[in-house]
Coordinates of C-alpha atoms and ligand atoms in Angstrom, one line a residue:
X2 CA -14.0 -47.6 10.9
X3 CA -10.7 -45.9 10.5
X4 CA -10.8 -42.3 9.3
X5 CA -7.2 -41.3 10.1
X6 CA -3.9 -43.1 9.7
X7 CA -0.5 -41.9 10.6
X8 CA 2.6 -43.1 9.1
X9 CA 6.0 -43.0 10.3
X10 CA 9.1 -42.9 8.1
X11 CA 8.3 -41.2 4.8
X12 CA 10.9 -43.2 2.4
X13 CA 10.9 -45.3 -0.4
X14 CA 8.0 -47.8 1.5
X15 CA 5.9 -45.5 3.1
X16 CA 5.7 -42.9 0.8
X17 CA 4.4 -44.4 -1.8
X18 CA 2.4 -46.6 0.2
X19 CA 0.6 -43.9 1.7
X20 CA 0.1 -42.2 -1.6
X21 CA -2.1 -44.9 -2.6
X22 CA -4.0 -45.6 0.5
X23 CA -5.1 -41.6 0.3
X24 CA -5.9 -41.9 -3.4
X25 CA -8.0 -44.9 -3.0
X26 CA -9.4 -43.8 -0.1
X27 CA -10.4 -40.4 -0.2
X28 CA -12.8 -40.5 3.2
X29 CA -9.5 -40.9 5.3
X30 CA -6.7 -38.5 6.3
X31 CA -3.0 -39.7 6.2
X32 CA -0.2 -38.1 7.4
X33 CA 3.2 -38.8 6.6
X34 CA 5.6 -38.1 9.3
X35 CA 9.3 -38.6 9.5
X36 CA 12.3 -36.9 11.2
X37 CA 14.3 -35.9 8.1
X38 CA 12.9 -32.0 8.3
X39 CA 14.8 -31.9 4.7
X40 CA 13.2 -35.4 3.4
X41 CA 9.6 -34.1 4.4
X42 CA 10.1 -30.6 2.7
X43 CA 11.3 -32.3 -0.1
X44 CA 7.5 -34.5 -0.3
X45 CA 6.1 -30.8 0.0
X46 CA 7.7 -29.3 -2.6
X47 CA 5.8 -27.7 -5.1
X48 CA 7.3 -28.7 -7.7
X49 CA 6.4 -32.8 -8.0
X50 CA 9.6 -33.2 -10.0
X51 CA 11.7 -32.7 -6.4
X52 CA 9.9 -35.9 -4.5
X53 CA 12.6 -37.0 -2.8
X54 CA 12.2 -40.3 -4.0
X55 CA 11.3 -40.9 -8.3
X56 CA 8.8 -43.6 -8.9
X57 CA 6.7 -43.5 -12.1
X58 CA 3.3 -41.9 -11.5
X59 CA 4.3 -40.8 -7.7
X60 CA 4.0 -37.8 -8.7
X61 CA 0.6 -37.1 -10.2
X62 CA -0.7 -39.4 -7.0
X63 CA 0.7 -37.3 -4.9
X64 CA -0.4 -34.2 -6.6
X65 CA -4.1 -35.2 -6.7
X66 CA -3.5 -36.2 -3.1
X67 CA -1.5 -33.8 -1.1
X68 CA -2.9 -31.2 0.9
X69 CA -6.4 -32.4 0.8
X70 CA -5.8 -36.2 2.7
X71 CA -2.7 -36.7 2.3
X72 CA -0.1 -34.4 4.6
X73 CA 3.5 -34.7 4.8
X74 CA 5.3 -33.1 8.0
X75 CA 7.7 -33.8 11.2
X76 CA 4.9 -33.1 13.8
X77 CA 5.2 -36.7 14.9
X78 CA 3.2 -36.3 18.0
X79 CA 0.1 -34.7 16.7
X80 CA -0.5 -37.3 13.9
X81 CA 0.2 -40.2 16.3
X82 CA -2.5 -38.2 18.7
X83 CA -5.2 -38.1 16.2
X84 CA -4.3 -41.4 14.2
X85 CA -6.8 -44.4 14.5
X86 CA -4.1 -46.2 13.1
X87 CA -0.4 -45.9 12.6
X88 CA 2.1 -47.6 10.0
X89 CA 5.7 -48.4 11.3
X90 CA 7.5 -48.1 8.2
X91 CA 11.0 -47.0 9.7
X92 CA 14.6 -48.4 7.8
X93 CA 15.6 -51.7 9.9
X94 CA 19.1 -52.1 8.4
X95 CA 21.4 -54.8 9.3
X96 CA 23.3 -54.1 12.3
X97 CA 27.1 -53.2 12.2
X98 CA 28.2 -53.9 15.5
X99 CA 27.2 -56.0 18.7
X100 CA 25.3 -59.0 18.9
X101 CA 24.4 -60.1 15.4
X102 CA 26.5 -57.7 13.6
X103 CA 26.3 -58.0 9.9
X104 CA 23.3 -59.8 10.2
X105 CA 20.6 -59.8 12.2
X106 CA 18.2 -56.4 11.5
X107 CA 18.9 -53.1 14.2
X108 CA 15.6 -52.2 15.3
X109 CA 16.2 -49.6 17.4
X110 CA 14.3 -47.0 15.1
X111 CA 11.4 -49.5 15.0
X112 CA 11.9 -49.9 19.2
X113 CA 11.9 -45.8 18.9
X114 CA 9.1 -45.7 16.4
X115 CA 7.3 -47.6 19.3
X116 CA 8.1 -45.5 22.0
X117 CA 6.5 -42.0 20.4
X118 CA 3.3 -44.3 19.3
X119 CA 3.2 -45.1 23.0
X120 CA 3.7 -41.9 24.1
X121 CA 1.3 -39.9 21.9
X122 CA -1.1 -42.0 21.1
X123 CA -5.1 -41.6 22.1
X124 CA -7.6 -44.6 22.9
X125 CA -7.6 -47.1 20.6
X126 CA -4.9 -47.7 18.4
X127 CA -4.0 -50.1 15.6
X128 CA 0.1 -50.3 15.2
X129 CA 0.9 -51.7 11.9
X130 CA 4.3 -53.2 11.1
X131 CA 5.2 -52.1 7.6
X132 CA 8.9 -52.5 7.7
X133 CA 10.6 -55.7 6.7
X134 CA 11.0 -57.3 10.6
X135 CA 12.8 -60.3 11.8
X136 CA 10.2 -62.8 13.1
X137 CA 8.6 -62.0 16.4
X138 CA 9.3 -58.2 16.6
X139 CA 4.9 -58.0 16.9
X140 CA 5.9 -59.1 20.2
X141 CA 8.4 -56.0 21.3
X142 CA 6.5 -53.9 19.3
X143 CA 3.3 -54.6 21.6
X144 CA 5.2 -55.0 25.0
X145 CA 6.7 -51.8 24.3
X146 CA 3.4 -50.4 23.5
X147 CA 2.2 -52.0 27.0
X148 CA 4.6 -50.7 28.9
X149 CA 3.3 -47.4 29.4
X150 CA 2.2 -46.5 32.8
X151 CA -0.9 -45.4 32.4
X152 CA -1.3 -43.3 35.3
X153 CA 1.7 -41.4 34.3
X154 CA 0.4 -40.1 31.1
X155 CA -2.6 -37.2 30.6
X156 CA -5.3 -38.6 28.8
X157 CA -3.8 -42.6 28.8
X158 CA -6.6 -43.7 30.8
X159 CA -8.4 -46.6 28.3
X160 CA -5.4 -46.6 25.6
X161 CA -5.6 -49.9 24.3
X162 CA -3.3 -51.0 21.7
X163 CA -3.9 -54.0 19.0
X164 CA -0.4 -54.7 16.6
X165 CA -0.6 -56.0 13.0
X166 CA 2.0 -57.0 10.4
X167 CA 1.0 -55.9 6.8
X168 CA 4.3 -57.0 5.2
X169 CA 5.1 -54.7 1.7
X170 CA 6.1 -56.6 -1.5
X171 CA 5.9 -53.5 -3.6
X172 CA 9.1 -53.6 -5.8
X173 CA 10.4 -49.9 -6.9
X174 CA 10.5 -49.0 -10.1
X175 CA 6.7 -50.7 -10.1
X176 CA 5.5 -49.5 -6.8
X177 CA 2.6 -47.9 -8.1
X178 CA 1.3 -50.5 -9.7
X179 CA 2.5 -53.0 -7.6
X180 CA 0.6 -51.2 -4.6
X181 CA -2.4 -50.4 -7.4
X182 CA -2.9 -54.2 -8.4
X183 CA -1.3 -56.3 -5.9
X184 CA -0.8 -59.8 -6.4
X185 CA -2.1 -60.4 -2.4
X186 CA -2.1 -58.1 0.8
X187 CA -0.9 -60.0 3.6
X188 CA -2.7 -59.2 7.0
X189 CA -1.0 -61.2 10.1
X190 CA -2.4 -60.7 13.9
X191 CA -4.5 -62.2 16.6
X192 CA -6.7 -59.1 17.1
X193 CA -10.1 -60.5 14.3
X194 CA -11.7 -56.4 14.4
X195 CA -8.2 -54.9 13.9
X196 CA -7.6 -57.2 11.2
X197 CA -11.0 -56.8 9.7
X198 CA -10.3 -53.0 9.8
X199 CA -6.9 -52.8 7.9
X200 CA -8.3 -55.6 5.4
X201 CA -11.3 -52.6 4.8
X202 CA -8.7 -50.3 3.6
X203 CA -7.4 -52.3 1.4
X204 CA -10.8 -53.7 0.2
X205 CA -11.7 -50.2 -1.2
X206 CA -9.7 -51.4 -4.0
X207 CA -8.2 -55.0 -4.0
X208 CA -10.4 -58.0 -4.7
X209 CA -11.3 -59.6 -1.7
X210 CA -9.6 -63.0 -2.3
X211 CA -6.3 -61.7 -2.7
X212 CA -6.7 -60.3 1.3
X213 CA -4.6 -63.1 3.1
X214 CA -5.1 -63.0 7.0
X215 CA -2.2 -65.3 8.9
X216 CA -1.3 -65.1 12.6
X217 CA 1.6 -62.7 13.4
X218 CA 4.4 -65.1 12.7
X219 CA 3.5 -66.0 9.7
X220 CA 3.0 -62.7 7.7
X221 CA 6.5 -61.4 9.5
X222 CA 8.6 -64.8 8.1
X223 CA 6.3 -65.2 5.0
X224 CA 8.0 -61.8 4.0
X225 CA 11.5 -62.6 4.8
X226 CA 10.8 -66.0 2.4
X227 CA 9.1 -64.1 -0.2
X228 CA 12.5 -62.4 -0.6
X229 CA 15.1 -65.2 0.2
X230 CA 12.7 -66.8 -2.7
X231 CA 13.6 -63.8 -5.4
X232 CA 16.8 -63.7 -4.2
X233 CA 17.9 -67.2 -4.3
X234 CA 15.8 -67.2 -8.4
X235 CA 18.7 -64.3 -9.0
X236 CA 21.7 -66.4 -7.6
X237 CA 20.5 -69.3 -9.3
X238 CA 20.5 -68.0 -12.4
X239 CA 23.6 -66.0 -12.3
X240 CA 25.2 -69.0 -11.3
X241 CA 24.3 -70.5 -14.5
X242 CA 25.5 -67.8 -16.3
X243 CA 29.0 -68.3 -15.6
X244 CA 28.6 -71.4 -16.7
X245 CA 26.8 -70.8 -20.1
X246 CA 30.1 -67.7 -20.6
X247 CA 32.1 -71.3 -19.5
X248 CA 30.3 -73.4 -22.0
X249 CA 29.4 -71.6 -24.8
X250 CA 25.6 -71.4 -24.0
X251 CA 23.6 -68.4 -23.7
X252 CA 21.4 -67.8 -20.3
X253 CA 18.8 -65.6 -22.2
X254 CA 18.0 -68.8 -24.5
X255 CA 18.1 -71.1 -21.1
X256 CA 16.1 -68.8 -19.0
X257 CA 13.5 -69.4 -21.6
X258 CA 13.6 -72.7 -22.0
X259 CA 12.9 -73.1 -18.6
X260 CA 10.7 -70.3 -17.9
X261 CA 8.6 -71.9 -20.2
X262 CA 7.8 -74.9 -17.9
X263 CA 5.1 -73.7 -15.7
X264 CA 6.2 -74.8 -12.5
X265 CA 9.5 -72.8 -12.9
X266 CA 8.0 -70.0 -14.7
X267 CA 9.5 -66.8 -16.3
X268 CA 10.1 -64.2 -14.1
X269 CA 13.1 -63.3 -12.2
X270 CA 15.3 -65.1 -14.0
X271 CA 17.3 -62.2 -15.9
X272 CA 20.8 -62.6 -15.2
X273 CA 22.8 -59.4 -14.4
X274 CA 25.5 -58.0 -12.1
X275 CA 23.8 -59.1 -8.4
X276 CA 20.5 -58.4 -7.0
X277 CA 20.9 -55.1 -5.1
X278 CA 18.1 -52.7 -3.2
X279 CA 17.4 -52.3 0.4
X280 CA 15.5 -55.9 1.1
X281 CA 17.3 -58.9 -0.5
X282 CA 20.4 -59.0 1.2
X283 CA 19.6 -57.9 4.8
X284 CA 16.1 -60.2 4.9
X285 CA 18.6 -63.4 3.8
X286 CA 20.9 -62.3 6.6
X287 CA 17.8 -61.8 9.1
X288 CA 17.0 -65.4 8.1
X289 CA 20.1 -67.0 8.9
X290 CA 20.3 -65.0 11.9
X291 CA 16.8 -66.6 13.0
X292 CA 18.1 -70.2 11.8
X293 CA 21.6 -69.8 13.9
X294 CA 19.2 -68.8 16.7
X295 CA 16.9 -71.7 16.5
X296 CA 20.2 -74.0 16.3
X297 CA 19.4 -74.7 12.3
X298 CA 23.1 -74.1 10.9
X299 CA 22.6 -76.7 8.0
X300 CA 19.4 -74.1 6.8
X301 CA 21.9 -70.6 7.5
X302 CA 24.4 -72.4 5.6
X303 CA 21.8 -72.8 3.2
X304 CA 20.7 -69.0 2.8
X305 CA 24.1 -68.0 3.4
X306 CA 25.3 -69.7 0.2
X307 CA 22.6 -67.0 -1.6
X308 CA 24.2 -63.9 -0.4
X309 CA 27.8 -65.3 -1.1
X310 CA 27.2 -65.9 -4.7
X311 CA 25.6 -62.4 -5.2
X312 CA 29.1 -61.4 -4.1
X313 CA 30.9 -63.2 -5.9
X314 CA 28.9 -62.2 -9.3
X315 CA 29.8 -58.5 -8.6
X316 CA 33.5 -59.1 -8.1
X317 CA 33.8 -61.2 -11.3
X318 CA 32.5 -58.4 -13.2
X319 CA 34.8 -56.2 -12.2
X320 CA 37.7 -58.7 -12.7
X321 CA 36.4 -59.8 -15.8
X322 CA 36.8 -55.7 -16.9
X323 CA 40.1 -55.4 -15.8
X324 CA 41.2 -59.1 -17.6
X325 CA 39.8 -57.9 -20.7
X326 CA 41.1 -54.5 -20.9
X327 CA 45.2 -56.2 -20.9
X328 CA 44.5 -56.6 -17.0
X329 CA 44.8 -52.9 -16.5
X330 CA 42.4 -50.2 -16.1
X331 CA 45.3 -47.7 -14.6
X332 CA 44.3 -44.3 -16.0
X333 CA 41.8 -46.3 -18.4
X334 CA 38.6 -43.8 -18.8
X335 CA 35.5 -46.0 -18.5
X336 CA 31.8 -45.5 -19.0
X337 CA 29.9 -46.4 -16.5
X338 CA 25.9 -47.0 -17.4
X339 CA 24.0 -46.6 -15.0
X340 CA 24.5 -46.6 -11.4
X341 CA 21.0 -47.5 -9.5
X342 CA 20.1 -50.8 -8.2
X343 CA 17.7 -51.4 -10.9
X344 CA 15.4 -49.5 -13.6
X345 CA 13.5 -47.1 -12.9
X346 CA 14.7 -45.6 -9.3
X347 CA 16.9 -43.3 -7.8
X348 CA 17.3 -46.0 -4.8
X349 CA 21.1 -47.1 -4.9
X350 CA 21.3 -49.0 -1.2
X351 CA 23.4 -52.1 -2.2
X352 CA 23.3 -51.6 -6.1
X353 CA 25.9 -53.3 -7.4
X354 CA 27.3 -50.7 -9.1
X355 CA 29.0 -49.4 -5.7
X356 CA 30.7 -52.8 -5.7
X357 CA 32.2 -52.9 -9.3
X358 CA 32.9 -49.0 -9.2
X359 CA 35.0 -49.0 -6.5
X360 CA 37.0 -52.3 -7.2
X361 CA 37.6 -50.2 -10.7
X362 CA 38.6 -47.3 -9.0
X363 CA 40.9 -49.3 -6.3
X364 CA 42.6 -50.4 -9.8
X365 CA 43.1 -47.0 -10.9
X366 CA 40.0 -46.2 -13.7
X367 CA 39.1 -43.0 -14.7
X368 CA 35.2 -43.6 -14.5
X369 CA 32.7 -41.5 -16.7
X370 CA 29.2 -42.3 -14.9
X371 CA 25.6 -41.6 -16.0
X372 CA 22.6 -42.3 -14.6
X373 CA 19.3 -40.8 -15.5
X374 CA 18.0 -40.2 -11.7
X375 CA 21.1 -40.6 -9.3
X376 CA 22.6 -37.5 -7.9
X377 CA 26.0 -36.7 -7.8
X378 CA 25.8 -35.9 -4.0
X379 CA 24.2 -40.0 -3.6
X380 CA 27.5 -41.0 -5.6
X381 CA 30.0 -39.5 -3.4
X382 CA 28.5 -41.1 -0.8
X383 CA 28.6 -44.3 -2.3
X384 CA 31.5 -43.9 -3.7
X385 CA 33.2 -42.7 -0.7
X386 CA 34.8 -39.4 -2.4
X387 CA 34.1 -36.7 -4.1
X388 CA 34.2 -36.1 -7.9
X389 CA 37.8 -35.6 -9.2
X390 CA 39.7 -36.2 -11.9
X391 CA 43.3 -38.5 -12.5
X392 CA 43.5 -42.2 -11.5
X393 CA 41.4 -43.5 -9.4
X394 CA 38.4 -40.8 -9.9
X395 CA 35.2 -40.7 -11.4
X396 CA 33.0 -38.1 -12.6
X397 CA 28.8 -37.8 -13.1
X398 CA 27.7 -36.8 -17.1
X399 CA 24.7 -36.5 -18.8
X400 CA 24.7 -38.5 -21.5
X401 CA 26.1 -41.8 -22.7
X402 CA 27.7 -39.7 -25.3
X403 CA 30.0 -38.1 -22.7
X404 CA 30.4 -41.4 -20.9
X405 CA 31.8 -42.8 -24.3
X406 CA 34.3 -40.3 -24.7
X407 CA 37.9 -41.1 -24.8
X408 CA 36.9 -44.4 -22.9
X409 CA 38.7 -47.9 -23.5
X410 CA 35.4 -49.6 -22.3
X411 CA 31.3 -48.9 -21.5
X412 CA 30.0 -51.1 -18.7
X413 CA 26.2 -51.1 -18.3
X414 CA 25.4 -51.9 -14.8
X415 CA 21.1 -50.5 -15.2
X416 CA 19.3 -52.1 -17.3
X417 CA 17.4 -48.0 -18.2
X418 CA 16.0 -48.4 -21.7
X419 CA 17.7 -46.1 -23.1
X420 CA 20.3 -47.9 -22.6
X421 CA 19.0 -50.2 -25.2
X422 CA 17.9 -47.6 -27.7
X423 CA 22.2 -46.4 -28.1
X424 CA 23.6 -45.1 -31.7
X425 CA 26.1 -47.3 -31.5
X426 CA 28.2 -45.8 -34.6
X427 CA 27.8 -42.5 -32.7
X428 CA 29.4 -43.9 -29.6
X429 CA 31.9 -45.8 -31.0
X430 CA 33.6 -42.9 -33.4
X431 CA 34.4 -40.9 -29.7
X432 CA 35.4 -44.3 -27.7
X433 CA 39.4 -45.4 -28.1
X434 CA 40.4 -48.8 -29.7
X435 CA 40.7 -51.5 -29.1
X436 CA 36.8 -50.7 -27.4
X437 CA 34.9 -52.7 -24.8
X438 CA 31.0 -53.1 -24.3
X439 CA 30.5 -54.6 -20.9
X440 CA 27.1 -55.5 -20.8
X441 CA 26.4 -56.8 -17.2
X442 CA 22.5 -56.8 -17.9
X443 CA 22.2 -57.9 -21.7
X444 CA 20.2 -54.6 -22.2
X445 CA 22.5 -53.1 -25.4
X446 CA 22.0 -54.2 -28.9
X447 CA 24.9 -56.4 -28.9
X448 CA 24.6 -56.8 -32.4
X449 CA 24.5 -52.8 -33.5
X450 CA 27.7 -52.1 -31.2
X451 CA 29.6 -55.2 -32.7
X452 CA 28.4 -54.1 -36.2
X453 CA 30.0 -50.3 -34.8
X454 CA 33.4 -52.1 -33.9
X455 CA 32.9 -52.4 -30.7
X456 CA 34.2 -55.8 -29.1
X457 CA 31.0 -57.0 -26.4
X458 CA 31.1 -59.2 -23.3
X459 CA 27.7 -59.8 -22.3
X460 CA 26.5 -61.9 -18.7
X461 CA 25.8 -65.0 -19.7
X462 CA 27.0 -65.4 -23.1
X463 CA 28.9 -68.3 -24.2
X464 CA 32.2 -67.0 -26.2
X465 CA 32.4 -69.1 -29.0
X466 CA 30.9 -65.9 -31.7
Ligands
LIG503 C1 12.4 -49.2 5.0 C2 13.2 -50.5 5.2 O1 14.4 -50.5 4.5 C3 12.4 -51.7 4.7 O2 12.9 -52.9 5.2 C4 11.0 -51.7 5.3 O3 10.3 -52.7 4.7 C5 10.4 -50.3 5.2 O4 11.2 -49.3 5.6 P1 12.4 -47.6 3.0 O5 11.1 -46.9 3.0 O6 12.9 -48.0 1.6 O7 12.3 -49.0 3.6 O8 13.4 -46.9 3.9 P2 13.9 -45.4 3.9 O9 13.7 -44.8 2.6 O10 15.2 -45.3 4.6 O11 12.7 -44.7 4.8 C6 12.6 -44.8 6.2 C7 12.3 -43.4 6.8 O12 12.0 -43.5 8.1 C8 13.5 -42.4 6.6 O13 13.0 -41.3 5.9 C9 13.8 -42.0 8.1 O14 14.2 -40.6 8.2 C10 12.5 -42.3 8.8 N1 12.6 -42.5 10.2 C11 13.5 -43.4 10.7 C12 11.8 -41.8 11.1 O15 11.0 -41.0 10.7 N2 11.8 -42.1 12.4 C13 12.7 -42.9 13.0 O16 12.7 -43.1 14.2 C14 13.6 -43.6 12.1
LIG504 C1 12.1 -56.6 -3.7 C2 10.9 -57.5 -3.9 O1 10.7 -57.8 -5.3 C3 9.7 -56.9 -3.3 O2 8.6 -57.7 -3.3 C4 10.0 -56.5 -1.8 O3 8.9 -55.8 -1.2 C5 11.3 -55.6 -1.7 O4 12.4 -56.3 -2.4 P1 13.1 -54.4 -5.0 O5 14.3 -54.7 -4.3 O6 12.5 -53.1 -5.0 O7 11.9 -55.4 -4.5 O8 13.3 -54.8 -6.6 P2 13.3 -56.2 -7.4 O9 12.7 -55.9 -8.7 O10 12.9 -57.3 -6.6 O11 14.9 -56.3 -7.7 C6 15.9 -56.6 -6.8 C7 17.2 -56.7 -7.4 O12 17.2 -57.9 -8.2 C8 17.6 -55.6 -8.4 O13 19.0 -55.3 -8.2 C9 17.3 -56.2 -9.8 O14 18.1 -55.7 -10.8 C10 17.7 -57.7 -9.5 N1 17.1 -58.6 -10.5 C11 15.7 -58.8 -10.4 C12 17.8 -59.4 -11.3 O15 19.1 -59.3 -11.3 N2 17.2 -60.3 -12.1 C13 15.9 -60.5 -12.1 O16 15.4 -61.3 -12.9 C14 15.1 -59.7 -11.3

């Protein structure tokens, strides 16, 4: 029976993750712990509108939650101490240099993450692999954990170790309810009474059948296909809307069509700029990683061809806006909406936004961005400068309004619904003519901003209107 659990890494995973776990089960303490001092003040803040991460209805979780079992702090070794079970739920990005550079997953915060549970950890101890983790990191993770001399350490004499993967599929933007009513909880391991223990959390409020228990491999690569799966839905479909702009068909009208047939069915088929978010790209790459490994270069070339397009889709977009706008955007101002990877989130790790900002900044653009929940601090960084003004800068406003104003073009990147709800006879009377809706995510009402003047490119749209 566990009656404390410690996590490790207190971001966009685990955070909310462990929100849920201590609002669903209020018998058992949780304690968040991360190494980001300003990142774990930030979860502490009284104020529930400074969580440093926005999901809808984080907040009143955590509020219910926090201070009674849920605790948020950097005293890593303490919690690992008196934790029945810890969660690894550290960042695994892809690496940038050394063996497997740009593709295969660095794990050395996962290796370190390992280390301290060794370390600080007291009898018995379930380690659960939350992160997103190349196939057959159980088996690091637990010869790590094995590694410890146990003469060496105060107290180590019977610490016994048992590792599970628990794989995440929450999605932001829905990661409450996603982690509320899950769809299944994947439980991989060969340990039966550690399984049995983690699939009691989750009992407390998922229905038993959706509990799936696979052996360690498994749950580890049924996650990195659950993904290449979305993803590969995303380039399929924006690969077919280059054709439909080609051919004078409309990908909302074919996504339906065949959505509608059951074994296709309709989700995640909405065409748009490029998937982007943490977990798409880097678990393809992990995947053909493991397949160059294993000697399968047919299958890599396979996944590979998934990531490529994504690229591809974002560079068009920008070329496309440049092309249109007399194949200069020198000096041009442009609106930029939206800026996050998706709805819904402040998150912007490999939203294509960064992309298609800074090939319109390389040309010169003046860009006018806003973006209900990004910071301007996060845009610098992904922008790789600071706010400015002339050619070649950008600058954060607060309203579409604003973003309008003087600009040759709008170019909606976030699909934010307000974004959909735009006066478009407002906007237009501030814009310069000839003016440009870009709409990379068919959010706009094309027809209101045509009726306002406006000329409208939309993904997918065949031009023969
Ligand atoms: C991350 C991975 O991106 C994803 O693949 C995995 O499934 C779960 O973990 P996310 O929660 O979105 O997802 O990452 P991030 O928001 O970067 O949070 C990780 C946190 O771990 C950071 O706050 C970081 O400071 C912390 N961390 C990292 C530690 O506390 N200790 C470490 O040794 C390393
Ligand atoms: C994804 C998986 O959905 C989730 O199960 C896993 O745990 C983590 O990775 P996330 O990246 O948070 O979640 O969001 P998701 O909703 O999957 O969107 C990913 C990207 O695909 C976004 O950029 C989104 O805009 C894009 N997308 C999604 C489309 O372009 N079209 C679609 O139809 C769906």
């Amino acid at each position: 029976m566990i009656r404390s659990i410690c996590c490790i890494g207190a971001g966009y995973v685990g955070g909310p993750t462990m929100a849920v776990i201590a609002d669903r089960c209020p018998g058992i303490q949780v304690t968040v712990v991360d190494l980001n001092a300003e990142r774990i003040a930030a979860w502490n803040a009284p104020d529930l509108s400074q969580l440093p991460i926005y999901e809808p209805g984080l907040d009143a979780l955590v509020g219910r939650a926090r201070g009674r079992n849920l605790h948020f702090t950097t005293a890593v070794e303490a919690a690992i101490a008196g934790a029945d079970m810890v969660f690894l739920s550290v960042n695994t990005p892809t690496k940038t240099k050394g063996v497997g550079a740009g593709q295969a997953s660095d794990l050395r915060w996962i290796e370190a993450s390992a280390r301290q549970v060794a370390a600080s950890a007291q009898g018995h101890t379930i380690v659960v692999e939350k992160s997103t983790l190349p196939v057959r990191t159980a088996e690091t993770v637990q010869t790590i954990l094995n590694a410890v001399p146990l003469s060496s350490v105060p107290g180590a004499e019977g610490k016994t170790f048992s590792v599970l993967s628990n794989p995440e599929f929450l999605a932001e933007g829905t990661a409450i309810a996603d982690l509320q009513a899950p769809d299944r909880v994947l439980i991989g391991g060969e340990d039966p009474a550690a399984i049995e223990a983690l699939a009691a959390i989750y009992g407390q409020w998922v229905p038993a059948e959706r509990i799936l228990r696979t052996n360690l491999w498994s749950s580890e690569l049924s996650k990195l296909t659950a993904n290449a799966f979305l993803a590969q839905r995303i380039s399929s479909i924006n690969a077919i809307a280059a054709l439909c702009e080609a051919t004078g068909a409309d990908v909302g009208e074919v996504a339906k069509a065949i959505g509608a047939d059951s074994r296709i069915g309709a989700k995640f088929l909405k065409a748009g700029p490029g998937f982007g978010g943490s977990c798409f790209q880097k678990d393809i790459l992990n995947l053909v990683y493991l397949c160059g490994h294993y000697g399968l270069h047919e299958v890599a070339a396979y996944w590979q061809q998934v990531v490529a397009l994504n690229r591809w889709q974002q560079q068009r977009i920008a070329r496309l806006v440049v092309n249109r706008l007399f194949g200069t955007v020198s000096g041009k101002r442009i609106g930029v909406l939206g800026f996050a990877f998706k709805a819904d989130t402040n998150d912007t790790r490999e939203s294509p936004a960064i992309r298609i900002c800074r090939d319109l900044l390389e040309e010169g653009a003046v860009l006018q961005i806003v973006d209900p929940k990004v910071s301007e601090r996060q845009l610098a960084q992904d922008l790789g400068q600071p706010a400015g003004a002339g050619e070649g800068s950008w600058q954060q406003v607060a309203e579409v309004q604003q973003a309008a104003s003087g600009a040759d073009a709008l170019v909606l990147l976030t699909e934010w619904q307000a974004f959909a709800e735009i006066d478009w006879a407002a906007v237009a009377a501030v814009m310069r003519r000839p003016a440009w809706l870009f709409d990379a995510r068919a959010k706009a009402d094309a027809a209101a901003a045509r009726a306002a003047g406006l000329q409208v490119w939309r993904v997918g749209e065949g031009a023969d209107d």
